[in-house]
CSV table of C-alpha atoms in Angstrom, one decimal:
chain,number,residue,atom,x,y,z
A,1,MET,CA,23.6,-35.5,-29.8
A,2,ASP,CA,25.8,-38.4,-31.1
A,3,ASN,CA,28.7,-39.6,-28.8
A,4,GLU,CA,31.3,-38.0,-31.3
A,5,ARG,CA,30.2,-34.2,-30.8
A,6,SER,CA,29.3,-35.0,-26.9
A,7,GLU,CA,33.4,-36.2,-27.1
A,8,VAL,CA,34.4,-33.2,-29.3
A,9,ASN,CA,32.6,-30.9,-26.9
A,10,ARG,CA,34.4,-32.1,-23.5
A,11,ASN,CA,37.4,-32.1,-25.6
A,12,LEU,CA,37.0,-28.3,-26.3
A,13,ALA,CA,36.6,-27.4,-22.9
A,14,GLN,CA,40.4,-29.0,-22.3
A,15,MET,CA,41.4,-26.1,-24.0
A,16,LEU,CA,40.0,-23.5,-21.3
A,17,LYS,CA,41.5,-25.2,-18.5
A,18,GLY,CA,44.0,-22.8,-16.6
A,19,GLY,CA,42.7,-20.3,-17.9
A,20,VAL,CA,40.0,-17.2,-16.6
A,21,ILE,CA,36.8,-16.9,-17.9
A,22,MET,CA,35.3,-13.4,-17.5
A,23,ASP,CA,31.6,-11.6,-17.5
A,24,VAL,CA,31.5,-8.7,-19.9
A,25,THR,CA,28.8,-6.4,-20.6
A,26,THR,CA,30.3,-4.6,-23.4
A,27,PRO,CA,32.8,-5.1,-26.3
A,28,GLU,CA,35.3,-2.8,-25.0
A,29,GLN,CA,35.1,-4.6,-21.6
A,30,ALA,CA,35.4,-8.0,-23.9
A,31,ARG,CA,38.2,-6.3,-25.6
A,32,ILE,CA,39.7,-5.6,-22.3
A,33,ALA,CA,39.4,-9.3,-20.9
A,34,GLU,CA,40.7,-10.3,-23.9
A,35,ASP,CA,44.1,-8.0,-23.6
A,36,ALA,CA,44.5,-9.3,-20.2
A,37,GLY,CA,44.6,-12.6,-21.1
A,38,ALA,CA,41.3,-14.0,-20.3
A,39,CYS,CA,40.5,-17.8,-22.3
A,40,ALA,CA,36.7,-16.8,-22.9
A,41,VAL,CA,34.4,-14.1,-22.0
A,42,MET,CA,30.7,-14.4,-20.3
A,43,ALA,CA,28.7,-12.0,-22.7
A,44,LEU,CA,26.1,-10.7,-20.5
A,45,GLU,CA,23.7,-7.2,-20.1
A,46,ARG,CA,24.4,-6.8,-16.1
A,47,ILE,CA,26.7,-8.3,-14.2
A,48,PRO,CA,25.6,-10.7,-11.6
A,49,ALA,CA,26.2,-7.8,-8.8
A,50,ASP,CA,24.1,-5.3,-10.8
A,51,ILE,CA,21.3,-8.4,-11.3
A,52,ARG,CA,21.2,-8.9,-7.7
A,53,ALA,CA,21.1,-5.1,-6.8
A,54,ALA,CA,18.3,-5.1,-9.5
A,55,GLY,CA,15.8,-7.5,-8.5
A,56,GLY,CA,12.9,-8.6,-10.4
A,57,VAL,CA,13.8,-11.5,-13.5
A,58,SER,CA,16.8,-11.5,-15.1
A,59,ARG,CA,16.4,-13.2,-18.4
A,60,MET,CA,18.8,-13.7,-21.7
A,61,SER,CA,20.8,-11.2,-23.1
A,62,ASP,CA,19.8,-9.2,-26.1
A,63,PRO,CA,21.2,-11.4,-29.0
A,64,ALA,CA,22.3,-8.2,-30.7
A,65,MET,CA,24.5,-7.4,-28.0
A,66,ILE,CA,26.3,-10.6,-27.2
A,67,ARG,CA,26.8,-10.6,-31.3
A,68,GLY,CA,28.8,-7.0,-30.6
A,69,ILE,CA,31.1,-8.9,-28.2
A,70,GLN,CA,31.1,-12.1,-30.7
A,71,ASP,CA,32.4,-9.0,-33.3
A,72,ALA,CA,35.1,-7.9,-30.6
A,73,VAL,CA,36.9,-10.6,-30.0
A,74,SER,CA,38.7,-14.0,-31.2
A,75,ILE,CA,38.3,-16.0,-27.8
A,76,PRO,CA,35.2,-18.0,-27.1
A,77,VAL,CA,32.3,-16.0,-25.9
A,78,MET,CA,30.0,-17.8,-23.6
A,79,ALA,CA,26.7,-16.6,-22.9
A,80,LYS,CA,23.6,-17.4,-20.4
A,81,CYS,CA,20.2,-19.1,-20.5
A,82,ARG,CA,17.3,-19.6,-17.9
A,83,ILE,CA,17.1,-23.0,-16.1
A,84,GLY,CA,15.1,-24.9,-18.2
A,85,HIS,CA,14.8,-22.7,-20.7
A,86,ILE,CA,14.9,-24.9,-24.1
A,87,ALA,CA,14.1,-21.3,-26.1
A,88,GLU,CA,16.3,-19.1,-25.1
A,89,ALA,CA,19.0,-22.5,-25.3
A,90,ARG,CA,18.0,-22.5,-29.2
A,91,ILE,CA,18.4,-18.9,-29.8
A,92,LEU,CA,21.8,-19.0,-28.3
A,93,GLU,CA,23.1,-22.0,-30.5
A,94,ALA,CA,21.5,-20.0,-33.2
A,95,ILE,CA,23.7,-17.3,-33.3
A,96,GLU,CA,27.0,-19.6,-33.1
A,97,ILE,CA,27.6,-19.0,-29.2
A,98,ASP,CA,30.6,-20.8,-28.0
A,99,TYR,CA,28.9,-22.2,-25.2
A,100,ILE,CA,25.7,-21.8,-23.2
A,101,ASP,CA,26.0,-21.7,-19.4
A,102,GLU,CA,22.4,-22.7,-17.9
A,103,SER,CA,22.8,-20.4,-14.9
A,104,GLU,CA,21.3,-19.6,-11.8
A,105,VAL,CA,22.2,-16.6,-11.7
A,106,LEU,CA,18.9,-15.6,-14.4
A,107,SER,CA,15.4,-16.0,-12.8
A,108,PRO,CA,14.9,-20.1,-13.3
A,109,ALA,CA,12.3,-20.7,-16.1
A,110,ASP,CA,11.9,-24.3,-14.8
A,111,ASP,CA,11.7,-25.1,-10.8
A,112,THR,CA,12.3,-28.7,-11.4
A,113,ARG,CA,13.7,-29.6,-14.9
A,114,HIS,CA,17.2,-28.7,-16.6
A,115,ILE,CA,17.4,-28.9,-20.3
A,116,ASP,CA,18.2,-31.8,-22.3
A,117,LYS,CA,21.7,-30.9,-23.3
A,118,THR,CA,21.9,-33.7,-25.2
A,119,SER,CA,19.8,-32.7,-27.7
A,120,PHE,CA,22.1,-29.8,-28.8
A,121,LYS,CA,25.4,-29.2,-30.8
A,122,VAL,CA,26.4,-26.3,-28.9
A,123,PRO,CA,28.3,-27.3,-25.3
A,124,PHE,CA,26.9,-26.5,-22.6
A,125,VAL,CA,28.8,-25.3,-19.0
A,126,CYS,CA,26.3,-25.6,-15.4
A,127,GLY,CA,27.0,-25.1,-12.3
A,128,ALA,CA,27.1,-28.0,-9.3
A,129,ARG,CA,27.2,-27.5,-5.5
A,130,ASP,CA,28.6,-31.1,-4.8
A,131,LEU,CA,29.4,-34.7,-7.0
A,132,GLY,CA,25.9,-35.9,-7.4
A,133,GLU,CA,24.5,-32.3,-8.9
A,134,ALA,CA,27.4,-32.0,-11.2
A,135,LEU,CA,27.0,-36.0,-12.4
A,136,ARG,CA,23.2,-34.8,-13.3
A,137,ARG,CA,24.3,-31.9,-15.3
A,138,ILE,CA,26.4,-34.0,-17.3
A,139,GLY,CA,24.1,-36.4,-17.4
A,140,GLU,CA,22.2,-34.3,-19.3
A,141,GLY,CA,24.9,-33.1,-21.6
A,142,ALA,CA,26.6,-30.8,-20.0
A,143,SER,CA,30.4,-30.8,-21.2
A,144,MET,CA,31.8,-28.7,-18.3
A,145,ILE,CA,31.1,-28.3,-14.8
A,146,ARG,CA,31.4,-24.9,-12.2
A,147,THR,CA,31.3,-24.5,-8.9
A,148,LYS,CA,27.6,-22.0,-8.1
A,149,GLY,CA,29.3,-19.8,-5.8
A,150,GLU,CA,27.2,-17.1,-4.5
A,151,PRO,CA,26.9,-14.7,-7.8
A,152,GLY,CA,27.6,-11.3,-7.5
A,153,THR,CA,28.6,-11.0,-3.6
A,154,GLY,CA,32.6,-10.7,-3.9
A,155,ASP,CA,32.3,-13.6,-1.1
A,156,VAL,CA,34.4,-16.6,-2.0
A,157,VAL,CA,33.1,-18.6,0.9
A,158,GLN,CA,30.4,-20.7,-1.1
A,159,ALA,CA,32.5,-21.3,-4.2
A,160,VAL,CA,35.3,-22.9,-1.6
A,161,ARG,CA,32.3,-25.3,-0.4
A,162,HIS,CA,31.2,-26.3,-3.2
A,163,MET,CA,34.6,-27.3,-4.6
A,164,ARG,CA,35.6,-28.8,-1.2
A,165,LYS,CA,32.8,-30.8,-0.8
A,166,MET,CA,32.9,-32.1,-4.5
A,167,GLN,CA,36.6,-33.1,-4.0
A,168,ALA,CA,35.7,-35.0,-1.1
A,169,GLU,CA,33.1,-36.5,-2.5
A,170,ILE,CA,35.6,-37.4,-5.8
A,171,ARG,CA,38.0,-39.0,-3.2
A,172,ARG,CA,35.7,-40.8,-1.2
A,173,VAL,CA,34.1,-42.3,-4.4
A,174,ALA,CA,37.6,-43.3,-5.9
A,175,SER,CA,37.9,-45.2,-2.4
A,176,LEU,CA,35.1,-47.3,-2.9
A,177,ARG,CA,35.3,-51.2,-3.6
A,178,ASP,CA,33.8,-51.9,-6.9
A,179,ASP,CA,30.5,-53.5,-5.4
A,180,GLU,CA,29.5,-50.3,-3.4
A,181,VAL,CA,29.6,-47.9,-6.4
A,182,TYR,CA,25.8,-49.1,-6.9
A,183,GLU,CA,25.0,-47.7,-3.6
A,184,ALA,CA,27.0,-44.4,-4.1
A,185,ALA,CA,25.0,-44.1,-7.4
A,186,LYS,CA,22.1,-44.3,-5.7
A,187,GLU,CA,23.4,-41.8,-2.8
A,188,LEU,CA,23.9,-39.5,-5.1
A,189,ALA,CA,20.8,-39.4,-6.9
A,190,ALA,CA,23.2,-39.9,-10.2
A,191,PRO,CA,24.0,-41.9,-13.2
A,192,LEU,CA,25.7,-45.4,-12.7
A,193,ASP,CA,28.0,-45.3,-15.5
A,194,LEU,CA,29.0,-41.4,-14.6
A,195,VAL,CA,29.9,-42.4,-10.9
A,196,LYS,CA,31.9,-45.1,-12.0
A,197,TYR,CA,33.6,-42.8,-14.5
A,198,VAL,CA,34.6,-40.9,-11.4
A,199,HIS,CA,35.7,-44.3,-9.2
A,200,ASP,CA,37.7,-45.4,-12.1
A,201,ASN,CA,39.6,-41.6,-13.2
A,202,ARG,CA,39.4,-40.2,-9.6
A,203,LYS,CA,38.3,-37.1,-11.9
A,204,LEU,CA,35.0,-35.6,-13.0
A,205,PRO,CA,34.5,-36.7,-16.9
A,206,VAL,CA,34.4,-33.1,-18.0
A,207,VAL,CA,36.5,-30.2,-16.9
A,208,ASN,CA,35.7,-28.2,-14.0
A,209,PHE,CA,36.1,-24.6,-12.7
A,210,ALA,CA,35.6,-22.3,-9.7
A,211,ALA,CA,33.1,-19.6,-10.2
A,212,GLY,CA,31.3,-17.4,-7.7
A,213,GLY,CA,33.2,-14.3,-5.6
A,214,VAL,CA,36.4,-14.7,-7.0
A,215,ALA,CA,37.7,-11.1,-6.7
A,216,THR,CA,41.5,-11.5,-5.9
A,217,PRO,CA,44.5,-13.4,-7.4
A,218,ALA,CA,44.8,-15.0,-4.1
A,219,ASP,CA,41.2,-16.1,-4.4
A,220,ALA,CA,42.1,-17.5,-7.9
A,221,ALA,CA,45.1,-19.1,-6.5
A,222,LEU,CA,43.1,-20.4,-3.6
A,223,MET,CA,40.2,-22.2,-5.8
A,224,MET,CA,43.4,-23.7,-7.8
A,225,GLU,CA,44.9,-25.3,-4.6
A,226,LEU,CA,41.5,-26.4,-3.9
A,227,GLY,CA,41.0,-28.7,-7.5
A,228,ALA,CA,39.7,-26.1,-9.6
A,229,GLU,CA,41.2,-26.5,-13.6
A,230,GLY,CA,40.3,-22.6,-14.1
A,231,VAL,CA,38.2,-19.5,-12.9
A,232,PHE,CA,35.1,-17.9,-13.8
A,233,VAL,CA,34.9,-14.3,-12.6
A,234,GLY,CA,32.0,-12.6,-12.7
A,235,SER,CA,31.3,-8.9,-10.9
A,236,GLY,CA,35.1,-9.3,-9.8
A,237,ILE,CA,36.7,-7.5,-12.5
A,238,PHE,CA,34.7,-4.6,-13.7
A,239,LYS,CA,33.6,-3.8,-10.3
A,240,SER,CA,37.1,-3.0,-9.2
A,241,GLY,CA,39.2,0.2,-9.9
A,242,ASP,CA,41.8,-0.8,-12.1
A,243,PRO,CA,39.7,-3.8,-14.3
A,244,ALA,CA,42.6,-4.6,-16.8
A,245,LYS,CA,45.0,-4.7,-14.4
A,246,ARG,CA,43.3,-6.3,-11.9
A,247,ALA,CA,42.5,-8.9,-14.6
A,248,ALA,CA,46.0,-9.4,-15.9
A,249,ALA,CA,46.8,-10.6,-12.2
A,250,ILE,CA,44.3,-12.9,-12.0
A,251,VAL,CA,45.1,-14.8,-15.1
A,252,GLN,CA,48.9,-14.9,-14.1
A,253,ALA,CA,47.9,-16.1,-10.7
A,254,VAL,CA,46.2,-19.0,-11.9
A,255,THR,CA,48.6,-19.8,-14.1
A,256,ASN,CA,51.1,-19.9,-11.2
A,257,TRP,CA,49.2,-20.5,-8.1
A,258,GLN,CA,52.1,-22.4,-6.4
A,259,ASP,CA,54.4,-19.2,-6.4
A,260,SER,CA,53.7,-17.6,-3.0
A,261,ALA,CA,56.2,-14.3,-4.5
A,262,LEU,CA,54.9,-14.0,-7.5
A,263,LEU,CA,51.3,-14.1,-5.8
A,264,ALA,CA,52.4,-11.4,-3.4
A,265,ARG,CA,53.7,-9.4,-6.3
A,266,LEU,CA,50.5,-9.6,-8.4
A,267,SER,CA,48.6,-8.6,-5.4
A,268,GLU,CA,50.4,-5.3,-5.1
A,269,ASN,CA,48.6,-2.0,-5.8
A,270,LEU,CA,45.7,-3.3,-7.9
A,271,GLY,CA,43.3,-0.4,-6.8
A,272,GLU,CA,39.8,-1.0,-5.0
A,273,ALA,CA,38.7,-4.1,-5.2
A,274,MET,CA,35.0,-5.0,-5.0
A,275,VAL,CA,33.2,-3.9,-2.1
A,276,GLY,CA,31.1,-7.3,-1.8
A,277,ILE,CA,28.4,-8.0,0.2
A,278,ASN,CA,28.8,-11.0,3.0
A,279,ALA,CA,27.1,-13.9,1.6
A,280,GLU,CA,25.3,-14.5,4.9
A,281,GLU,CA,23.8,-11.3,4.9
A,282,ILE,CA,21.6,-11.9,1.6
A,283,LYS,CA,18.2,-13.1,0.9
A,284,THR,CA,18.2,-14.0,-2.5
A,285,ILE,CA,20.2,-17.4,-2.4
A,286,MET,CA,21.2,-18.0,-5.8
A,287,GLU,CA,23.1,-21.3,-5.4
A,288,GLU,CA,19.9,-23.2,-4.5
A,289,ARG,CA,18.5,-22.4,-7.9
A,290,GLY,CA,18.2,-26.0,-9.6
A,291,LYS,CA,19.5,-29.0,-8.0
B,1,MET,CA,67.6,-43.1,-22.0
B,2,SER,CA,64.0,-41.3,-21.9
B,3,ARG,CA,64.1,-37.9,-23.6
B,4,ARG,CA,63.3,-35.1,-21.4
B,5,VAL,CA,60.6,-32.9,-22.5
B,6,GLY,CA,59.4,-29.9,-21.3
B,7,VAL,CA,55.5,-29.0,-21.8
B,8,LEU,CA,54.2,-25.4,-21.9
B,9,ALA,CA,51.9,-25.4,-19.1
B,10,VAL,CA,50.8,-21.8,-19.0
B,11,GLN,CA,47.2,-22.9,-20.0
B,12,GLY,CA,45.3,-25.4,-22.1
B,13,ALA,CA,45.2,-29.2,-22.9
B,14,PHE,CA,48.8,-29.5,-21.7
B,15,ALA,CA,48.0,-32.5,-19.1
B,16,GLU,CA,46.8,-34.3,-22.1
B,17,HIS,CA,50.4,-33.9,-23.6
B,18,GLU,CA,52.0,-34.7,-20.5
B,19,ARG,CA,50.1,-37.8,-20.3
B,20,ALA,CA,50.5,-38.7,-23.8
B,21,PHE,CA,54.4,-38.2,-23.7
B,22,ALA,CA,54.8,-40.4,-20.3
B,23,LYS,CA,53.0,-43.1,-21.5
B,24,ALA,CA,55.2,-43.2,-25.0
B,25,GLY,CA,58.4,-43.5,-22.5
B,26,ALA,CA,59.5,-39.4,-22.1
B,27,ASP,CA,60.6,-38.3,-18.7
B,28,VAL,CA,57.9,-35.2,-18.1
B,29,PHE,CA,58.1,-31.7,-16.7
B,30,GLU,CA,55.7,-28.6,-16.9
B,31,ILE,CA,57.6,-25.0,-17.6
B,32,ARG,CA,55.1,-22.2,-15.9
B,33,GLN,CA,58.0,-19.9,-15.0
B,34,THR,CA,62.0,-18.9,-16.1
B,35,ALA,CA,63.1,-21.2,-13.2
B,36,ASP,CA,61.5,-24.1,-15.1
B,37,ILE,CA,63.6,-23.9,-18.1
B,38,GLU,CA,66.9,-23.5,-16.3
B,39,ARG,CA,68.0,-27.1,-16.6
B,40,SER,CA,68.5,-29.2,-19.9
B,41,PHE,CA,65.9,-30.9,-21.7
B,42,ASP,CA,65.5,-32.4,-25.3
B,43,ALA,CA,62.2,-31.5,-26.4
B,44,LEU,CA,59.6,-28.8,-26.2
B,45,VAL,CA,55.5,-28.9,-26.4
B,46,LEU,CA,53.4,-26.4,-27.5
B,47,PRO,CA,49.7,-27.6,-26.6
B,48,GLY,CA,46.7,-26.7,-27.2
B,49,GLY,CA,44.4,-23.8,-25.7
B,50,GLU,CA,44.1,-20.2,-26.7
B,51,SER,CA,47.2,-18.9,-28.5
B,52,THR,CA,46.3,-15.2,-27.1
B,53,VAL,CA,46.6,-16.3,-23.4
B,54,GLN,CA,49.2,-18.5,-23.8
B,55,GLY,CA,51.3,-15.9,-26.1
B,56,LYS,CA,50.7,-12.8,-23.5
B,57,LEU,CA,51.6,-15.3,-20.4
B,58,LEU,CA,54.6,-16.2,-22.4
B,59,ARG,CA,55.4,-12.4,-22.6
B,60,ASP,CA,54.4,-12.0,-19.3
B,61,LEU,CA,55.9,-14.5,-17.7
B,62,LYS,CA,59.5,-13.4,-19.7
B,63,LEU,CA,59.5,-17.4,-21.5
B,64,LEU,CA,58.8,-15.9,-25.0
B,65,ALA,CA,62.6,-14.8,-25.7
B,66,PRO,CA,64.4,-17.9,-24.1
B,67,LEU,CA,62.2,-20.4,-25.5
B,68,ARG,CA,62.3,-18.7,-28.9
B,69,GLN,CA,66.1,-18.6,-28.9
B,70,ARG,CA,66.5,-22.1,-28.0
B,71,ILE,CA,64.0,-23.5,-30.7
B,72,ALA,CA,65.8,-21.4,-33.0
B,73,GLU,CA,69.3,-23.0,-32.0
B,74,GLY,CA,67.2,-26.0,-32.7
B,75,LEU,CA,65.6,-27.8,-30.0
B,76,PRO,CA,63.0,-30.6,-31.3
B,77,VAL,CA,59.1,-28.6,-30.8
B,78,PHE,CA,55.9,-30.9,-31.1
B,79,ALA,CA,53.0,-28.1,-31.1
B,80,THR,CA,49.5,-28.5,-31.5
B,81,CYS,CA,46.6,-25.9,-32.5
B,82,ALA,CA,47.5,-22.9,-30.3
B,83,GLY,CA,51.2,-24.4,-30.5
B,84,LEU,CA,50.9,-24.1,-34.4
B,85,ILE,CA,49.8,-20.3,-34.2
B,86,LEU,CA,52.3,-19.8,-32.0
B,87,LEU,CA,55.3,-20.6,-34.1
B,88,ALA,CA,53.5,-19.6,-37.3
B,89,LYS,CA,55.7,-16.6,-39.0
B,90,GLN,CA,52.4,-14.9,-39.6
B,91,ILE,CA,48.5,-15.0,-39.1
B,92,ALA,CA,46.5,-14.2,-41.8
B,93,ASN,CA,43.5,-12.4,-39.1
B,94,ASP,CA,45.9,-11.5,-36.6
B,95,SER,CA,48.6,-8.7,-36.5
B,96,ALA,CA,50.2,-10.7,-33.4
B,97,VAL,CA,53.4,-12.6,-34.2
B,98,TRP,CA,54.7,-14.9,-30.8
B,99,PHE,CA,57.8,-16.8,-32.2
B,100,GLY,CA,57.5,-16.4,-35.7
B,101,LEU,CA,59.9,-19.5,-36.5
B,102,LEU,CA,57.9,-21.9,-38.4
B,103,PRO,CA,57.4,-20.0,-42.1
B,104,VAL,CA,53.7,-20.9,-42.7
B,105,THR,CA,50.5,-18.6,-42.4
B,106,VAL,CA,47.6,-19.7,-40.5
B,107,ARG,CA,44.4,-18.6,-40.0
B,108,ARG,CA,43.1,-18.7,-36.7
B,109,ASN,CA,39.6,-20.5,-36.3
B,110,ALA,CA,39.1,-21.2,-39.4
B,111,TYR,CA,36.9,-24.0,-39.3
B,112,GLY,CA,34.1,-21.5,-37.9
B,113,ARG,CA,33.2,-21.0,-34.3
B,114,GLN,CA,32.0,-23.5,-32.1
B,115,LEU,CA,30.1,-25.9,-34.3
B,116,GLY,CA,33.3,-26.0,-36.8
B,117,SER,CA,34.7,-28.3,-34.4
B,118,PHE,CA,34.9,-32.3,-35.7
B,119,THR,CA,36.8,-35.5,-35.8
B,120,THR,CA,38.3,-37.2,-38.9
B,121,LYS,CA,40.8,-40.1,-39.8
B,122,GLY,CA,43.5,-39.6,-42.3
B,123,GLN,CA,47.2,-40.2,-43.4
B,124,VAL,CA,49.8,-38.1,-41.2
B,125,GLY,CA,53.4,-38.8,-43.0
B,126,SER,CA,53.9,-42.6,-43.1
B,127,LEU,CA,51.3,-43.4,-40.5
B,128,ALA,CA,47.8,-44.3,-41.8
B,129,ASP,CA,44.5,-43.9,-40.3
B,130,VAL,CA,45.5,-41.9,-37.9
B,131,PRO,CA,42.5,-39.8,-35.5
B,132,MET,CA,42.5,-36.2,-35.6
B,133,THR,CA,40.1,-34.0,-33.7
B,134,PHE,CA,39.8,-30.2,-34.8
B,135,ILE,CA,38.9,-27.9,-32.2
B,136,ARG,CA,38.3,-24.6,-33.1
B,137,ALA,CA,40.9,-25.0,-35.1
B,138,PRO,CA,43.6,-22.9,-37.5
B,139,ALA,CA,44.0,-23.4,-40.9
B,140,ILE,CA,47.5,-23.6,-42.9
B,141,GLU,CA,47.0,-21.4,-45.5
B,142,SER,CA,50.1,-21.3,-47.2
B,143,VAL,CA,53.5,-23.2,-46.5
B,144,SER,CA,56.8,-22.0,-47.9
B,145,ASP,CA,59.0,-24.6,-50.1
B,146,ASN,CA,61.1,-25.6,-47.6
B,147,VAL,CA,58.1,-27.4,-45.3
B,148,ASN,CA,57.3,-30.5,-45.2
B,149,VAL,CA,53.5,-31.4,-45.1
B,150,LEU,CA,52.6,-34.4,-42.7
B,151,SER,CA,48.9,-34.3,-42.9
B,152,THR,CA,45.8,-32.3,-45.3
B,153,PHE,CA,42.3,-32.0,-44.8
B,154,ASP,CA,40.1,-30.8,-47.4
B,155,GLY,CA,43.2,-30.3,-50.0
B,156,LYS,CA,44.5,-28.1,-47.1
B,157,ALA,CA,47.7,-28.9,-44.9
B,158,THR,CA,46.6,-29.8,-41.6
B,159,GLY,CA,50.1,-31.0,-40.1
B,160,VAL,CA,54.3,-29.7,-41.1
B,161,ARG,CA,57.2,-30.4,-40.3
B,162,HIS,CA,60.2,-27.9,-40.6
B,163,GLY,CA,63.7,-28.7,-39.1
B,164,ASN,CA,63.0,-29.2,-35.5
B,165,ILE,CA,59.7,-28.3,-35.8
B,166,TRP,CA,56.2,-30.8,-35.8
B,167,ALA,CA,53.1,-28.6,-36.4
B,168,PHE,CA,49.5,-30.0,-36.3
B,169,ALA,CA,46.5,-27.8,-36.5
B,170,TRP,CA,44.8,-30.9,-34.9
B,171,HIS,CA,44.7,-32.5,-31.6
B,172,PRO,CA,46.7,-36.1,-31.4
B,173,GLU,CA,47.0,-35.5,-27.2
B,174,LEU,CA,42.9,-35.8,-27.2
B,175,THR,CA,43.0,-39.7,-29.2
B,176,THR,CA,44.4,-42.5,-27.6
B,177,ASP,CA,46.7,-43.1,-30.7
B,178,GLU,CA,50.1,-42.9,-29.7
B,179,ARG,CA,52.0,-43.6,-32.5
B,180,ILE,CA,53.0,-40.0,-33.5
B,181,PHE,CA,54.3,-39.4,-29.9
B,182,ALA,CA,56.5,-42.5,-30.4
B,183,ALA,CA,57.8,-41.4,-33.8
B,184,PHE,CA,58.6,-37.5,-32.2
B,185,LEU,CA,60.4,-39.4,-29.6
B,186,ALA,CA,61.8,-41.5,-31.5
B,187,TRP,CA,63.3,-38.5,-34.0
B,188,CYS,CA,64.4,-36.5,-31.5
């Protein structure tokens, strides 16, 4: 990937900021998400809560199903490939997907290496639990970062942990003397030029979203407060009682996360939230896939 | 005195516009709800992002009608990408009309899906060699006679001026070239 394409891809992700990206499994859900104000949709056959419930190996979705969603909406469409699965990523690029999520929600295809994303034209979003992991993914060519959360649980605790940790590490790196950055790069196991960027600019060189367990307008506002630039909502919308209303409320909550009176109004009468699973009580820990 | 510029900040790349206009000497503030536009200001910025999202939020947050009225009354507007779509009188591949004050027809995502984003350089009004970043950009398919074309790509208009409205299909805020912001502030 040439530098210009990498720059365009990073800028492309800037357009998603302040927005909500929603998981959808059908064209109908995709239209509900678009009408509710989603800035992009993630097309997948099963939402994370169902992937977790079904168990077994989960893979890239059927391209025909993804195309159906691409045809249904005018906003960007993302799709997931397995960590390290170069061929799934090539297939998604071939159907002109707008972004590829190299995702721990699917079963990893490679347990040590991620995809060399610099060899693709299409932009990638990747999960990260801390600054080192985020910068390693950006070094591999990711144009956008999200927290990993613990997908499909409806429990926001991991997303909060990852976002707080990443922001604390960014503040720490920014506070270093210039000659201390080299050691920081070693500790973080991250590329030096990217650690220098964080030191000089006090932020990641790409957009940083929250993902995992966001189920209410208050959850979304919490993640914005902690420094997220937008949110992914997975199972939280279409596993709830009134998806259209909840989706629209979360979209407004992300824009006006500082207005508590508005948040109170947005939180009223949304119907049943997804039941969720306490993240402490589960066996398959997806966030540990890929480091 | 520095100009007070309100940047629509409901969704999208508003932070980049804030940075660019602040650097060019403007006094910048964010517009997220009706309380934010009760003060007086000299110009409005409509940033890039997703036009469907911004349009819906403008309507839900009850900002669409009051901002439309101010633009119609002559408030200077600087719009890029999604902002251009929000201003257009007609969208060729979408039945929605938002502000509907700029007499042009635009086509959303006209340069193709993701892989259709690119950068180029060109003339913008009297400015030469301006870097232009197109991101899932809309095309301006036709303009009415009283619209002034400022920039073109591949024979099609990509930047226009009509009275108090300056609108671009590309993203001046994503480059380090500040001339266009300075030009707008000097004019408004």
